[in-house]
PDB file of C-alpha atoms in Angstrom:
ATOM      1  CA  MET D 203      28.805 -11.373  11.259  1.00  0.00           C
ATOM      2  CA  SER D 204      28.592 -10.527   7.573  1.00  0.00           C
ATOM      3  CA  THR D 205      31.584  -9.724   5.426  1.00  0.00           C
ATOM      4  CA  ARG D 206      31.846  -6.002   4.815  1.00  0.00           C
ATOM      5  CA  PRO D 207      31.807  -5.443   1.054  1.00  0.00           C
ATOM      6  CA  GLN D 208      34.508  -3.368  -0.561  1.00  0.00           C
ATOM      7  CA  VAL D 209      33.159  -0.634  -2.804  1.00  0.00           C
ATOM      8  CA  HIS D 210      35.002   1.463  -5.343  1.00  0.00           C
ATOM      9  CA  LYS D 211      33.855   3.916  -7.972  1.00  0.00           C
ATOM     10  CA  ALA D 212      34.208   2.291 -11.396  1.00  0.00           C
ATOM     11  CA  ALA D 213      32.869   5.178 -13.469  1.00  0.00           C
ATOM     12  CA  SER D 214      30.866   8.352 -13.531  1.00  0.00           C
ATOM     13  CA  LEU D 215      28.343   8.543 -16.378  1.00  0.00           C
ATOM     14  CA  THR D 216      27.607  12.092 -17.498  1.00  0.00           C
ATOM     15  CA  GLY D 217      25.456  13.669 -20.184  1.00  0.00           C
ATOM     16  CA  HIS D 218      22.194  14.534 -18.456  1.00  0.00           C
ATOM     17  CA  ARG D 219      21.525  18.256 -18.270  1.00  0.00           C
ATOM     18  CA  ASP D 220      19.563  18.269 -15.021  1.00  0.00           C
ATOM     19  CA  CYS D 221      18.765  16.110 -11.986  1.00  0.00           C
ATOM     20  CA  VAL D 222      18.518  12.358 -12.712  1.00  0.00           C
ATOM     21  CA  TYR D 223      15.495  10.861 -10.949  1.00  0.00           C
ATOM     22  CA  ALA D 224      14.694   7.569 -12.681  1.00  0.00           C
ATOM     23  CA  LEU D 225      16.784   4.430 -13.115  1.00  0.00           C
ATOM     24  CA  THR D 226      15.945   0.934 -14.283  1.00  0.00           C
ATOM     25  CA  GLY D 227      17.559  -1.834 -16.252  1.00  0.00           C
ATOM     26  CA  MET D 228      17.494  -5.289 -17.703  1.00  0.00           C
ATOM     27  CA  ALA D 229      17.472  -7.857 -14.893  1.00  0.00           C
ATOM     28  CA  GLY D 230      20.570  -9.995 -15.311  1.00  0.00           C
ATOM     29  CA  GLY D 231      21.865  -7.703 -18.053  1.00  0.00           C
ATOM     30  CA  GLU D 232      24.203  -4.737 -18.115  1.00  0.00           C
ATOM     31  CA  THR D 233      21.992  -2.154 -19.814  1.00  0.00           C
ATOM     32  CA  VAL D 234      20.779   0.627 -17.536  1.00  0.00           C
ATOM     33  CA  PHE D 235      18.205   3.281 -18.450  1.00  0.00           C
ATOM     34  CA  SER D 236      18.010   6.745 -16.911  1.00  0.00           C
ATOM     35  CA  SER D 237      15.887   9.855 -17.127  1.00  0.00           C
ATOM     36  CA  GLY D 238      15.032  12.889 -15.057  1.00  0.00           C
ATOM     37  CA  ALA D 239      14.300  16.592 -15.089  1.00  0.00           C
ATOM     38  CA  ASP D 240      15.730  17.111 -18.579  1.00  0.00           C
ATOM     39  CA  GLY D 241      13.312  14.622 -20.196  1.00  0.00           C
ATOM     40  CA  LEU D 242      16.179  12.719 -21.836  1.00  0.00           C
ATOM     41  CA  VAL D 243      15.857   8.919 -21.780  1.00  0.00           C
ATOM     42  CA  VAL D 244      19.311   7.352 -22.046  1.00  0.00           C
ATOM     43  CA  ALA D 245      20.663   3.793 -22.237  1.00  0.00           C
ATOM     44  CA  TRP D 246      24.076   3.010 -20.697  1.00  0.00           C
ATOM     45  CA  GLN D 247      26.231  -0.114 -20.489  1.00  0.00           C
ATOM     46  CA  ALA D 248      27.306  -0.673 -16.880  1.00  0.00           C
ATOM     47  CA  ASP D 249      30.070  -3.066 -17.947  1.00  0.00           C
ATOM     48  CA  ALA D 250      31.454  -0.620 -20.527  1.00  0.00           C
ATOM     49  CA  PRO D 251      31.443   2.700 -18.684  1.00  0.00           C
ATOM     50  CA  GLY D 252      33.796   4.255 -21.201  1.00  0.00           C
ATOM     51  CA  GLN D 253      31.016   4.287 -23.784  1.00  0.00           C
ATOM     52  CA  ASP D 254      28.754   7.281 -24.164  1.00  0.00           C
ATOM     53  CA  GLY D 255      25.106   6.815 -23.316  1.00  0.00           C
ATOM     54  CA  GLU D 256      22.635   6.256 -26.143  1.00  0.00           C
ATOM     55  CA  LEU D 257      19.770   8.736 -26.357  1.00  0.00           C
ATOM     56  CA  LEU D 258      16.539   6.764 -26.782  1.00  0.00           C
ATOM     57  CA  ALA D 259      13.956   9.513 -26.439  1.00  0.00           C
ATOM     58  CA  ARG D 260      13.465  13.136 -25.524  1.00  0.00           C
ATOM     59  CA  VAL D 261      10.189  14.019 -23.810  1.00  0.00           C
ATOM     60  CA  GLU D 262       8.661  17.358 -22.931  1.00  0.00           C
ATOM     61  CA  ASN D 263       8.454  17.055 -19.140  1.00  0.00           C
ATOM     62  CA  SER D 264      10.447  15.399 -16.374  1.00  0.00           C
ATOM     63  CA  VAL D 265      10.424  11.645 -15.762  1.00  0.00           C
ATOM     64  CA  TYR D 266      10.359  10.176 -12.241  1.00  0.00           C
ATOM     65  CA  ALA D 267       9.560   6.562 -13.159  1.00  0.00           C
ATOM     66  CA  LEU D 268      11.043   4.074 -15.627  1.00  0.00           C
ATOM     67  CA  LEU D 269      10.383   0.342 -15.933  1.00  0.00           C
ATOM     68  CA  HIS D 270      11.928  -2.251 -18.227  1.00  0.00           C
ATOM     69  CA  LEU D 271       9.655  -5.092 -19.339  1.00  0.00           C
ATOM     70  CA  PRO D 272      12.019  -7.873 -20.433  1.00  0.00           C
ATOM     71  CA  GLU D 273       9.418 -10.229 -21.882  1.00  0.00           C
ATOM     72  CA  GLN D 274       8.308  -7.631 -24.421  1.00  0.00           C
ATOM     73  CA  ASN D 275      11.610  -5.702 -24.653  1.00  0.00           C
ATOM     74  CA  LEU D 276       9.767  -2.502 -23.763  1.00  0.00           C
ATOM     75  CA  LEU D 277      10.647   0.526 -21.671  1.00  0.00           C
ATOM     76  CA  VAL D 278       7.792   2.222 -19.801  1.00  0.00           C
ATOM     77  CA  LEU D 279       8.093   5.963 -19.062  1.00  0.00           C
ATOM     78  CA  GLY D 280       6.058   7.824 -16.508  1.00  0.00           C
ATOM     79  CA  HIS D 281       6.021  11.126 -18.402  1.00  0.00           C
ATOM     80  CA  ASN D 282       4.891  13.738 -15.884  1.00  0.00           C
ATOM     81  CA  PHE D 283       1.612  15.465 -16.868  1.00  0.00           C
ATOM     82  CA  GLN D 284       1.513  13.470 -20.128  1.00  0.00           C
ATOM     83  CA  GLY D 285       0.742   9.924 -18.964  1.00  0.00           C
ATOM     84  CA  VAL D 286       2.478   6.636 -19.700  1.00  0.00           C
ATOM     85  CA  GLN D 287       4.591   6.194 -22.809  1.00  0.00           C
ATOM     86  CA  VAL D 288       5.992   2.852 -23.956  1.00  0.00           C
ATOM     87  CA  LEU D 289       9.142   2.537 -26.088  1.00  0.00           C
ATOM     88  CA  ASP D 290       9.932  -0.509 -28.210  1.00  0.00           C
ATOM     89  CA  LEU D 291      13.631  -1.042 -27.472  1.00  0.00           C
ATOM     90  CA  GLY D 292      14.116  -3.138 -30.599  1.00  0.00           C
ATOM     91  CA  THR D 293      13.005  -0.430 -33.005  1.00  0.00           C
ATOM     92  CA  LYS D 294      13.556   2.529 -30.621  1.00  0.00           C
ATOM     93  CA  THR D 295      10.112   3.858 -31.442  1.00  0.00           C
ATOM     94  CA  LEU D 296       7.132   4.986 -29.385  1.00  0.00           C
ATOM     95  CA  LEU D 297       4.734   2.047 -29.291  1.00  0.00           C
ATOM     96  CA  HIS D 298       1.995   3.329 -26.965  1.00  0.00           C
ATOM     97  CA  ALA D 299       1.014   6.630 -25.345  1.00  0.00           C
ATOM     98  CA  THR D 300      -1.720   6.492 -22.715  1.00  0.00           C
ATOM     99  CA  ALA D 301      -3.162   9.713 -21.357  1.00  0.00           C
ATOM    100  CA  LEU D 302      -3.694   9.882 -17.591  1.00  0.00           C
ATOM    101  CA  PRO D 303      -4.712  12.703 -15.238  1.00  0.00           C
ATOM    102  CA  PRO D 304      -2.239  15.578 -15.901  1.00  0.00           C
ATOM    103  CA  VAL D 305      -0.125  15.176 -12.762  1.00  0.00           C
ATOM    104  CA  ALA D 306       3.276  13.747 -11.827  1.00  0.00           C
ATOM    105  CA  ILE D 307       3.832   9.987 -12.049  1.00  0.00           C
ATOM    106  CA  PHE D 308       5.964   8.707  -9.184  1.00  0.00           C
ATOM    107  CA  ASP D 309       6.197   4.952  -9.758  1.00  0.00           C
ATOM    108  CA  VAL D 310       5.165   2.097 -12.060  1.00  0.00           C
ATOM    109  CA  VAL D 311       5.203  -1.692 -11.553  1.00  0.00           C
ATOM    110  CA  TYR D 312       4.073  -4.491 -13.842  1.00  0.00           C
ATOM    111  CA  SER D 313       2.442  -7.819 -13.051  1.00  0.00           C
ATOM    112  CA  GLU D 314       3.402 -10.321 -15.718  1.00  0.00           C
ATOM    113  CA  ALA D 315       0.904 -12.835 -14.335  1.00  0.00           C
ATOM    114  CA  ARG D 316      -1.957 -10.333 -14.516  1.00  0.00           C
ATOM    115  CA  GLN D 317      -0.773  -8.402 -17.582  1.00  0.00           C
ATOM    116  CA  ARG D 318      -1.366  -5.207 -15.648  1.00  0.00           C
ATOM    117  CA  LEU D 319       0.666  -2.042 -15.214  1.00  0.00           C
ATOM    118  CA  TYR D 320       0.065  -0.171 -11.942  1.00  0.00           C
ATOM    119  CA  VAL D 321       0.832   3.568 -11.915  1.00  0.00           C
ATOM    120  CA  ALA D 322       1.159   5.818  -8.842  1.00  0.00           C
ATOM    121  CA  LEU D 323      -0.058   9.383  -9.459  1.00  0.00           C
ATOM    122  CA  ALA D 324       0.488  12.633  -7.584  1.00  0.00           C
ATOM    123  CA  ASP D 325      -3.238  13.265  -7.111  1.00  0.00           C
ATOM    124  CA  GLY D 326      -3.656  10.068  -5.061  1.00  0.00           C
ATOM    125  CA  THR D 327      -4.936   7.988  -7.979  1.00  0.00           C
ATOM    126  CA  LEU D 328      -3.779   4.465  -8.739  1.00  0.00           C
ATOM    127  CA  ALA D 329      -4.054   3.894 -12.491  1.00  0.00           C
ATOM    128  CA  VAL D 330      -4.265   0.329 -13.783  1.00  0.00           C
ATOM    129  CA  LEU D 331      -3.382  -0.237 -17.434  1.00  0.00           C
ATOM    130  CA  ARG D 332      -3.994  -3.546 -19.173  1.00  0.00           C
ATOM    131  CA  GLY D 333      -1.534  -5.334 -21.405  1.00  0.00           C
ATOM    132  CA  PRO D 334      -0.692  -5.654 -24.138  1.00  0.00           C
ATOM    133  CA  ASP D 335      -1.988  -2.294 -25.419  1.00  0.00           C
ATOM    134  CA  PHE D 336      -1.603  -0.342 -22.134  1.00  0.00           C
ATOM    135  CA  SER D 337      -5.135   0.983 -22.280  1.00  0.00           C
ATOM    136  CA  VAL D 338      -6.695   2.296 -19.067  1.00  0.00           C
ATOM    137  CA  GLU D 339      -8.571  -0.382 -17.136  1.00  0.00           C
ATOM    138  CA  THR D 340      -9.201   1.446 -13.857  1.00  0.00           C
ATOM    139  CA  LEU D 341      -8.544   4.780 -12.161  1.00  0.00           C
ATOM    140  CA  LEU D 342      -8.905   4.322  -8.397  1.00  0.00           C
ATOM    141  CA  ARG D 343      -8.623   7.213  -5.951  1.00  0.00           C
ATOM    142  CA  VAL D 344      -6.623   5.721  -3.072  1.00  0.00           C
ATOM    143  CA  SER D 345      -5.682   8.844  -1.099  1.00  0.00           C
ATOM    144  CA  ASP D 346      -6.078  12.605  -1.072  1.00  0.00           C
ATOM    145  CA  LYS D 347      -2.267  12.882  -1.093  1.00  0.00           C
ATOM    146  CA  SER D 348       0.334  11.724  -3.618  1.00  0.00           C
ATOM    147  CA  LEU D 349       1.019   8.030  -4.179  1.00  0.00           C
ATOM    148  CA  ARG D 350       4.805   7.805  -4.148  1.00  0.00           C
ATOM    149  CA  CYS D 351       5.856   4.165  -4.470  1.00  0.00           C
ATOM    150  CA  LEU D 352       4.646   0.689  -5.415  1.00  0.00           C
ATOM    151  CA  ALA D 353       5.801  -2.875  -4.733  1.00  0.00           C
ATOM    152  CA  LEU D 354       4.270  -6.079  -6.056  1.00  0.00           C
ATOM    153  CA  HIS D 355       4.140  -9.478  -4.332  1.00  0.00           C
ATOM    154  CA  GLU D 356       3.115 -11.700  -7.243  1.00  0.00           C
ATOM    155  CA  GLN D 357       2.711 -14.908  -5.207  1.00  0.00           C
ATOM    156  CA  ARG D 358       0.407 -13.345  -2.628  1.00  0.00           C
ATOM    157  CA  GLY D 359      -1.355 -11.191  -5.204  1.00  0.00           C
ATOM    158  CA  GLU D 360      -0.638  -8.040  -3.216  1.00  0.00           C
ATOM    159  CA  LEU D 361       0.318  -4.509  -4.206  1.00  0.00           C
ATOM    160  CA  ALA D 362       1.913  -2.224  -1.607  1.00  0.00           C
ATOM    161  CA  VAL D 363       1.219   1.491  -2.149  1.00  0.00           C
ATOM    162  CA  GLY D 364       3.163   4.088  -0.161  1.00  0.00           C
ATOM    163  CA  GLY D 365       2.085   7.705  -0.065  1.00  0.00           C
ATOM    164  CA  SER D 366       2.507  11.238   1.160  1.00  0.00           C
ATOM    165  CA  ASP D 367      -0.244  10.625   3.732  1.00  0.00           C
ATOM    166  CA  HIS D 368       2.405   8.646   5.693  1.00  0.00           C
ATOM    167  CA  LEU D 369       0.565   5.357   5.074  1.00  0.00           C
ATOM    168  CA  VAL D 370       1.321   2.167   3.193  1.00  0.00           C
ATOM    169  CA  ARG D 371      -1.754   0.379   1.904  1.00  0.00           C
ATOM    170  CA  VAL D 372      -1.537  -3.255   0.874  1.00  0.00           C
ATOM    171  CA  LEU D 373      -4.108  -3.874  -1.858  1.00  0.00           C
ATOM    172  CA  ASP D 374      -5.384  -7.050  -3.437  1.00  0.00           C
ATOM    173  CA  ALA D 375      -3.647  -6.915  -6.827  1.00  0.00           C
ATOM    174  CA  ASP D 376      -6.776  -8.171  -8.606  1.00  0.00           C
ATOM    175  CA  SER D 377      -9.732  -6.514  -6.881  1.00  0.00           C
ATOM    176  CA  LEU D 378      -7.732  -3.515  -5.544  1.00  0.00           C
ATOM    177  CA  ARG D 379      -9.450  -3.895  -2.166  1.00  0.00           C
ATOM    178  CA  VAL D 380      -7.391  -2.773   0.844  1.00  0.00           C
ATOM    179  CA  ARG D 381      -6.093  -5.753   2.826  1.00  0.00           C
ATOM    180  CA  ASN D 382      -3.794  -3.941   5.281  1.00  0.00           C
ATOM    181  CA  VAL D 383      -2.895  -0.391   6.250  1.00  0.00           C
ATOM    182  CA  LEU D 384       0.607   0.174   7.691  1.00  0.00           C
ATOM    183  CA  ALA D 385       0.805   3.302   9.788  1.00  0.00           C
ATOM    184  CA  GLY D 386       4.362   3.340  11.157  1.00  0.00           C
ATOM    185  CA  ALA D 387       5.868   6.188   9.133  1.00  0.00           C
ATOM    186  CA  THR D 388       5.807   9.742  10.497  1.00  0.00           C
ATOM    187  CA  ASN D 389       6.161  11.370   7.072  1.00  0.00           C
ATOM    188  CA  SER D 390       5.857  10.605   3.353  1.00  0.00           C
ATOM    189  CA  VAL D 391       6.750   7.074   2.232  1.00  0.00           C
ATOM    190  CA  PHE D 392       8.962   7.366  -0.867  1.00  0.00           C
ATOM    191  CA  THR D 393      10.118   3.799  -1.460  1.00  0.00           C
ATOM    192  CA  CYS D 394       8.982   0.243  -0.781  1.00  0.00           C
ATOM    193  CA  ALA D 395      10.110  -3.214  -1.851  1.00  0.00           C
ATOM    194  CA  TYR D 396       9.450  -6.822  -0.966  1.00  0.00           C
ATOM    195  CA  SER D 397      12.506  -8.834   0.051  1.00  0.00           C
ATOM    196  CA  PRO D 398      13.575 -11.364  -2.615  1.00  0.00           C
ATOM    197  CA  GLY D 399      11.939 -14.278  -0.794  1.00  0.00           C
ATOM    198  CA  GLY D 400       8.811 -12.243  -0.152  1.00  0.00           C
ATOM    199  CA  ARG D 401       9.027 -12.601   3.622  1.00  0.00           C
ATOM    200  CA  TYR D 402       9.339  -8.896   4.363  1.00  0.00           C
ATOM    201  CA  LEU D 403       8.086  -5.600   3.005  1.00  0.00           C
ATOM    202  CA  LEU D 404      10.568  -2.763   3.447  1.00  0.00           C
ATOM    203  CA  THR D 405       9.434   0.866   3.462  1.00  0.00           C
ATOM    204  CA  ALA D 406      11.277   4.170   3.876  1.00  0.00           C
ATOM    205  CA  GLY D 407      10.941   7.846   3.120  1.00  0.00           C
ATOM    206  CA  ARG D 408      11.062  11.343   4.477  1.00  0.00           C
ATOM    207  CA  ASP D 409      11.396  10.344   8.161  1.00  0.00           C
ATOM    208  CA  ALA D 410      14.745   8.608   7.338  1.00  0.00           C
ATOM    209  CA  HIS D 411      13.650   5.352   9.005  1.00  0.00           C
ATOM    210  CA  LEU D 412      13.894   1.975   7.321  1.00  0.00           C
ATOM    211  CA  ARG D 413      10.900  -0.095   8.406  1.00  0.00           C
ATOM    212  CA  ILE D 414      10.734  -3.846   7.951  1.00  0.00           C
ATOM    213  CA  TRP D 415       7.294  -5.473   7.991  1.00  0.00           C
ATOM    214  CA  ASP D 416       6.744  -9.219   8.477  1.00  0.00           C
ATOM    215  CA  VAL D 417       4.418 -10.236   5.646  1.00  0.00           C
ATOM    216  CA  ALA D 418       3.430 -13.650   7.028  1.00  0.00           C
ATOM    217  CA  ALA D 419       2.607 -12.106  10.424  1.00  0.00           C
ATOM    218  CA  GLY D 420      -0.003  -9.834   8.885  1.00  0.00           C
ATOM    219  CA  TYR D 421       2.490  -7.061   8.142  1.00  0.00           C
ATOM    220  CA  GLN D 422       3.491  -6.524  11.759  1.00  0.00           C
ATOM    221  CA  GLU D 423       6.457  -4.189  12.163  1.00  0.00           C
ATOM    222  CA  HIS D 424       9.542  -6.383  12.538  1.00  0.00           C
ATOM    223  CA  ARG D 425      12.232  -3.682  12.789  1.00  0.00           C
ATOM    224  CA  SER D 426      12.572   0.068  12.560  1.00  0.00           C
ATOM    225  CA  ILE D 427      16.056   1.450  11.866  1.00  0.00           C
ATOM    226  CA  VAL D 428      17.195   5.066  11.814  1.00  0.00           C
ATOM    227  CA  ALA D 429      19.002   4.473   8.540  1.00  0.00           C
ATOM    228  CA  HIS D 430      19.992   7.913   7.192  1.00  0.00           C
ATOM    229  CA  MET D 431      20.252  11.536   8.287  1.00  0.00           C
ATOM    230  CA  PHE D 432      17.663  12.783   5.782  1.00  0.00           C
ATOM    231  CA  THR D 433      15.000  11.437   3.412  1.00  0.00           C
ATOM    232  CA  ILE D 434      15.535   7.917   2.067  1.00  0.00           C
ATOM    233  CA  ASN D 435      14.734   8.115  -1.635  1.00  0.00           C
ATOM    234  CA  HIS D 436      15.087   4.497  -2.728  1.00  0.00           C
ATOM    235  CA  LEU D 437      16.014   0.975  -1.652  1.00  0.00           C
ATOM    236  CA  ALA D 438      17.007  -2.020  -3.769  1.00  0.00           C
ATOM    237  CA  PHE D 439      18.077  -5.616  -3.122  1.00  0.00           C
ATOM    238  CA  SER D 440      21.063  -7.132  -4.904  1.00  0.00           C
ATOM    239  CA  PRO D 441      20.330  -9.945  -7.393  1.00  0.00           C
ATOM    240  CA  ASP D 442      21.909 -12.538  -5.081  1.00  0.00           C
ATOM    241  CA  ALA D 443      19.605 -11.325  -2.262  1.00  0.00           C
ATOM    242  CA  ARG D 444      22.529 -10.825   0.119  1.00  0.00           C
ATOM    243  CA  LEU D 445      22.692  -7.026   0.178  1.00  0.00           C
ATOM    244  CA  LEU D 446      20.213  -4.203   0.539  1.00  0.00           C
ATOM    245  CA  ALA D 447      21.188  -0.776  -0.752  1.00  0.00           C
ATOM    246  CA  THR D 448      19.554   2.459   0.385  1.00  0.00           C
ATOM    247  CA  CYS D 449      20.159   5.987  -0.885  1.00  0.00           C
ATOM    248  CA  SER D 450      19.289   9.324   0.565  1.00  0.00           C
ATOM    249  CA  MET D 451      19.006  13.058   0.309  1.00  0.00           C
ATOM    250  CA  ASP D 452      21.964  13.042   2.735  1.00  0.00           C
ATOM    251  CA  LYS D 453      24.140  12.271  -0.375  1.00  0.00           C
ATOM    252  CA  SER D 454      25.065   8.770   0.799  1.00  0.00           C
ATOM    253  CA  ILE D 455      24.431   5.166  -0.232  1.00  0.00           C
ATOM    254  CA  LYS D 456      24.391   2.505   2.474  1.00  0.00           C
ATOM    255  CA  LEU D 457      24.808  -1.249   2.091  1.00  0.00           C
ATOM    256  CA  TRP D 458      23.089  -3.551   4.575  1.00  0.00           C
ATOM    257  CA  ASP D 459      23.059  -7.275   5.234  1.00  0.00           C
ATOM    258  CA  ALA D 460      19.724  -8.396   3.770  1.00  0.00           C
ATOM    259  CA  GLU D 461      19.185 -11.032   6.489  1.00  0.00           C
ATOM    260  CA  THR D 462      20.401  -9.380   9.699  1.00  0.00           C
ATOM    261  CA  TRP D 463      19.857  -5.745   8.597  1.00  0.00           C
ATOM    262  CA  GLN D 464      23.355  -4.927   9.851  1.00  0.00           C
ATOM    263  CA  LEU D 465      24.943  -1.837   8.293  1.00  0.00           C
ATOM    264  CA  LEU D 466      27.984  -2.976   6.297  1.00  0.00           C
ATOM    265  CA  ARG D 467      29.231   0.026   4.338  1.00  0.00           C
ATOM    266  CA  VAL D 468      28.597   3.759   3.885  1.00  0.00           C
ATOM    267  CA  VAL D 469      29.381   5.082   0.406  1.00  0.00           C
ATOM    268  CA  ASP D 470      29.739   8.859   0.229  1.00  0.00           C
ATOM    269  CA  LYS D 471      31.706  11.720  -1.280  1.00  0.00           C
ATOM    270  CA  ALA D 472      34.378  11.888   1.398  1.00  0.00           C
ATOM    271  CA  ARG D 473      35.262   8.183   1.387  1.00  0.00           C
ATOM    272  CA  HIS D 474      34.437   7.084  -2.149  1.00  0.00           C
ATOM    273  CA  ALA D 475      34.222  10.238  -4.322  1.00  0.00           C
ATOM    274  CA  GLY D 476      30.460   9.741  -4.351  1.00  0.00           C
ATOM    275  CA  HIS D 477      27.634  12.062  -5.297  1.00  0.00           C
ATOM    276  CA  GLY D 478      27.709  15.684  -4.172  1.00  0.00           C
ATOM    277  CA  THR D 479      23.943  16.037  -3.836  1.00  0.00           C
ATOM    278  CA  SER D 480      20.859  13.905  -3.202  1.00  0.00           C
ATOM    279  CA  VAL D 481      21.103  10.268  -4.410  1.00  0.00           C
ATOM    280  CA  ASN D 482      17.742   9.472  -5.974  1.00  0.00           C
ATOM    281  CA  LYS D 483      17.633   5.906  -7.359  1.00  0.00           C
ATOM    282  CA  LEU D 484      19.597   2.655  -7.389  1.00  0.00           C
ATOM    283  CA  PHE D 485      19.791  -0.327  -9.727  1.00  0.00           C
ATOM    284  CA  TRP D 486      21.805  -3.561  -9.547  1.00  0.00           C
ATOM    285  CA  PRO D 487      22.664  -4.733 -13.087  1.00  0.00           C
ATOM    286  CA  GLY D 488      24.160  -8.037 -14.162  1.00  0.00           C
ATOM    287  CA  SER D 489      25.720 -10.403 -11.689  1.00  0.00           C
ATOM    288  CA  GLY D 490      25.275  -8.217  -8.626  1.00  0.00           C
ATOM    289  CA  ASN D 491      28.895  -7.078  -8.501  1.00  0.00           C
ATOM    290  CA  ARG D 492      27.880  -3.634  -9.705  1.00  0.00           C
ATOM    291  CA  LEU D 493      25.494  -1.027  -8.343  1.00  0.00           C
ATOM    292  CA  VAL D 494      24.390   2.044 -10.299  1.00  0.00           C
ATOM    293  CA  SER D 495      23.163   5.239  -8.639  1.00  0.00           C
ATOM    294  CA  CYS D 496      21.825   8.540  -9.956  1.00  0.00           C
ATOM    295  CA  SER D 497      21.679  11.954  -8.389  1.00  0.00           C
ATOM    296  CA  ASP D 498      20.624  15.578  -8.452  1.00  0.00           C
ATOM    297  CA  ASP D 499      24.253  16.244  -9.516  1.00  0.00           C
ATOM    298  CA  ARG D 500      23.218  15.157 -13.071  1.00  0.00           C
ATOM    299  CA  SER D 501      25.402  12.048 -13.033  1.00  0.00           C
ATOM    300  CA  LEU D 502      25.141   8.293 -12.704  1.00  0.00           C
ATOM    301  CA  VAL D 503      27.853   6.364 -10.877  1.00  0.00           C
ATOM    302  CA  VAL D 504      28.785   2.724 -11.419  1.00  0.00           C
ATOM    303  CA  TRP D 505      30.050   1.133  -8.205  1.00  0.00           C
ATOM    304  CA  GLN D 506      32.051  -2.088  -8.110  1.00  0.00           C
ATOM    305  CA  VAL D 507      30.992  -4.092  -5.052  1.00  0.00           C
ATOM    306  CA  GLY D 508      33.199  -6.957  -3.884  1.00  0.00           C
ATOM    307  CA  SER D 509      34.067  -9.009  -0.820  1.00  0.00           C
ATOM    308  CA  GLU D 510      36.616  -7.757   1.668  1.00  0.00           C
TER     309      GLU D 510
END
């Protein structure tokens, strides 16, 4: 049986003027980036929560997707209805702006090996942008419903695409041909991620189920867990690969054993002074002892996670 982690609230980070939807950071570092309905793009230091956030950019529309590219020290913004914008974090200037169909952008992932940025759009289009100038390489209509989430398996050359049509399509990351279609969900799929070793693909969304797919077995469904009361908005593995965190519209964060899928801890308002509304995104900065969440309540929370 796994050790149940202790969790306490280290800090609440405030300054956003509306719901916070997007969260990313520097892998292995303590800088966390956030944005949301107010169009403010802010950098925070998870290990110095007493500091104010640093405003990096202010954009016209809401932002649902952020991605840090450590090799280039860039921050990619999915600027709804305006396309993809790329900030140079060294100079804090706009480096690239790529127009896309004028719809919401729900997720972005980057393949370092392929020098490609994949973008999930609300009209069912998968946009592929090529590095290093982020020009449009391909616009592929994948579905007649929104594409909501993306996950990349670099070693297998596969891109998982979850959507509002309840399906997850596994595409060849190079040719974009469909290799597998996963049809377990009964509603929109909002989040997907490969486990750190690449053995499993995890998917979740509006039906509140966490589904675990065995990659090597041709993406057969390995487990299905009723994980939350309402929509699961995001899931994220800790850097040490021992914990899985999920967050939900039910206002809670849950920590799971990333090998046995056993529920270890529920983090909520009543027990931990957590968020008062929907928890939208998660990010594990630094060593894995901290977890950052963001919410419709306009705040980010830094959680200290330790052994019992």
